PDB file of C-alpha atoms in Angstrom:
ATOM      1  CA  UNK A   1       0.000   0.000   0.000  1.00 71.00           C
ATOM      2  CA  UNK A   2       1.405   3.532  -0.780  1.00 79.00           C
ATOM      3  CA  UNK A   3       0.192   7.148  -0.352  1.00 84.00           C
ATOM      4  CA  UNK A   4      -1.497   9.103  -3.339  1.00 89.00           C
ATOM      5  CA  UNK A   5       0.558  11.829  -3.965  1.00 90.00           C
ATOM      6  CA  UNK A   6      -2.801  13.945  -2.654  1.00 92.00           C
ATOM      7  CA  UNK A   7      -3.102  11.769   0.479  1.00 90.00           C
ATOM      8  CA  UNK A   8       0.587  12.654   0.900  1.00 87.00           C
ATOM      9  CA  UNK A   9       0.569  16.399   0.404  1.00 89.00           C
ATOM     10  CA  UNK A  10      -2.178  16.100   2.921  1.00 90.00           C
ATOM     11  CA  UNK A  11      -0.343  14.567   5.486  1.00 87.00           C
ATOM     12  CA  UNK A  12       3.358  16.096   5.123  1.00 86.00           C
ATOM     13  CA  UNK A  13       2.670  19.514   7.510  1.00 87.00           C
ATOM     14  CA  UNK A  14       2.146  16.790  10.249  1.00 83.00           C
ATOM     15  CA  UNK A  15       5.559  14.796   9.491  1.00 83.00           C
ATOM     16  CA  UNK A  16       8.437  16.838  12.031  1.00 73.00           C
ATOM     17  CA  UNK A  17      11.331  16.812  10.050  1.00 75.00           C
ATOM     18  CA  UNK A  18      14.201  14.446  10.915  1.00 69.00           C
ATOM     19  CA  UNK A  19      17.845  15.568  12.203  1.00 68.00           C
ATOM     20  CA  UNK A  20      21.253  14.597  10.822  1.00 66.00           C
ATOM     21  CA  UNK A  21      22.281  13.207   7.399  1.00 67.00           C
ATOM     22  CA  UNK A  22      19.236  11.894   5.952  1.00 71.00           C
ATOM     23  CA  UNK A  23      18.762   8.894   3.556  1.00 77.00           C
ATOM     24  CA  UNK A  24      15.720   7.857   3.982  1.00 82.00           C
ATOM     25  CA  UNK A  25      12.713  10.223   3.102  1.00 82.00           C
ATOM     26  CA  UNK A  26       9.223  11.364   4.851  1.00 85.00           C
ATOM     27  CA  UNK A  27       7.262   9.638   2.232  1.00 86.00           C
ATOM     28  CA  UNK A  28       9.412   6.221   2.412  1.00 88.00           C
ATOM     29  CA  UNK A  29       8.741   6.248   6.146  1.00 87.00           C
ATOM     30  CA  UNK A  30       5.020   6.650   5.811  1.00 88.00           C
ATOM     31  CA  UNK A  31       4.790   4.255   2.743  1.00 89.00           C
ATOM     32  CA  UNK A  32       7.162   1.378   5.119  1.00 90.00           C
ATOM     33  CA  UNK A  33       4.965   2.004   7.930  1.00 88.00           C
ATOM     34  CA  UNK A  34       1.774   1.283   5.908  1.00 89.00           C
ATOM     35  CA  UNK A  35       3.153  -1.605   4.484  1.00 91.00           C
ATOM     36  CA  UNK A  36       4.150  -3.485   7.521  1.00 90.00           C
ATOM     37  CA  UNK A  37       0.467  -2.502   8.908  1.00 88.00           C
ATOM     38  CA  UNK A  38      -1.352  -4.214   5.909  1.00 88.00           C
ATOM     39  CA  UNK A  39       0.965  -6.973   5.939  1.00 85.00           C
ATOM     40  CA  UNK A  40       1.819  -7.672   9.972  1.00 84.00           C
ATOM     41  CA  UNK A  41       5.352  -7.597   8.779  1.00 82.00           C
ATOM     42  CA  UNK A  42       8.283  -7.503  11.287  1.00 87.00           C
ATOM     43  CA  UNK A  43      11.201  -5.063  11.095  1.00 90.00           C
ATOM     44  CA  UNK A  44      14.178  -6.437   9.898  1.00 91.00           C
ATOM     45  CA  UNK A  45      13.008  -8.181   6.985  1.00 90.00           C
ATOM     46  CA  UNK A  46      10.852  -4.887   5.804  1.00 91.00           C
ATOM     47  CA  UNK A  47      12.030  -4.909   1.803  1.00 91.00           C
ATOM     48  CA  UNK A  48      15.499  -2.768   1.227  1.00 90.00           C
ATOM     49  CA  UNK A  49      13.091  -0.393  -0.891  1.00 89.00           C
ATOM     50  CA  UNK A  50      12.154   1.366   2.227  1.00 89.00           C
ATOM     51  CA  UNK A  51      15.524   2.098   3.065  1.00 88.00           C
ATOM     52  CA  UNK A  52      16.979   0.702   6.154  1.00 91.00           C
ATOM     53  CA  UNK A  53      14.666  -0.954   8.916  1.00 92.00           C
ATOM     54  CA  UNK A  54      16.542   0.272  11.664  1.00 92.00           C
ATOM     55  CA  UNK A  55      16.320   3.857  10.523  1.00 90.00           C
ATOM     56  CA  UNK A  56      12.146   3.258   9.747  1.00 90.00           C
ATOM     57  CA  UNK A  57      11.937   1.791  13.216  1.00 92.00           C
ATOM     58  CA  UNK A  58      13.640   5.088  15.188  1.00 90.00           C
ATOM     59  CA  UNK A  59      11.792   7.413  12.934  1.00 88.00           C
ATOM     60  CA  UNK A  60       8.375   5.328  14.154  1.00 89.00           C
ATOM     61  CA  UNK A  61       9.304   5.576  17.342  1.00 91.00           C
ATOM     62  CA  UNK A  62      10.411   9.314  17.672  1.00 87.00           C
ATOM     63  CA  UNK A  63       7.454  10.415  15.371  1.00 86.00           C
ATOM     64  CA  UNK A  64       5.052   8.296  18.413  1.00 88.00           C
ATOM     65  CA  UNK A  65       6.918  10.013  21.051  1.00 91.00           C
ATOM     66  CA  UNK A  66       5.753  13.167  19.716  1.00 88.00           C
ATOM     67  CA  UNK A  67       2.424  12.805  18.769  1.00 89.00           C
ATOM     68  CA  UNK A  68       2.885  12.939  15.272  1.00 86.00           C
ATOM     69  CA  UNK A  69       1.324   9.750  13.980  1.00 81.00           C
ATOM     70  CA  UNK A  70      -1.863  10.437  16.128  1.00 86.00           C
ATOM     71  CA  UNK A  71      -2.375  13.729  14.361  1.00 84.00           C
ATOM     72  CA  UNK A  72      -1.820  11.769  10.672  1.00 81.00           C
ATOM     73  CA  UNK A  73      -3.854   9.320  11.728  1.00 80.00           C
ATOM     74  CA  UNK A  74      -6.579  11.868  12.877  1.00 82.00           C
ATOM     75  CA  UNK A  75      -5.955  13.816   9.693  1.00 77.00           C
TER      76      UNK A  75
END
């Protein structure tokens, strides 16, 4: 499952924006997170197209943390 670039757009002024060097972007995060939600799938063997599932898994976490996803989700 992936975002519509609309659905996206609608979403990104609730995504904070991550610190450091980043590889991985805001949509990748959202699309990885949606995909392991349809599919129950665990971290580590999320596909490499995501980007790395360690850096998916701290972004989750932070982005929980902070509210973030409960606002996208209310969105």
């Amino acid at each position: 499952m992936k975002l519509t670039d609309a659905q996206f757009e609608r979403i990104a002024p609730y995504l904070t924006r991550p610190s450091g060097h980043v590889k991985v972007g805001q949509r990748q995060v959202v699309d990885a997170l949606l995909y392991m939600a349809k599919g129950g799938c665990r971290w580590r063997p999320l596909p490499v197209r995501f980007g790395k599932w360690h850096t998916i898994y701290v972004r989750r976490n932070r982005r929980v943390k902070q509210g973030v996803l409960e606002r996208v989700l209310a969105e």
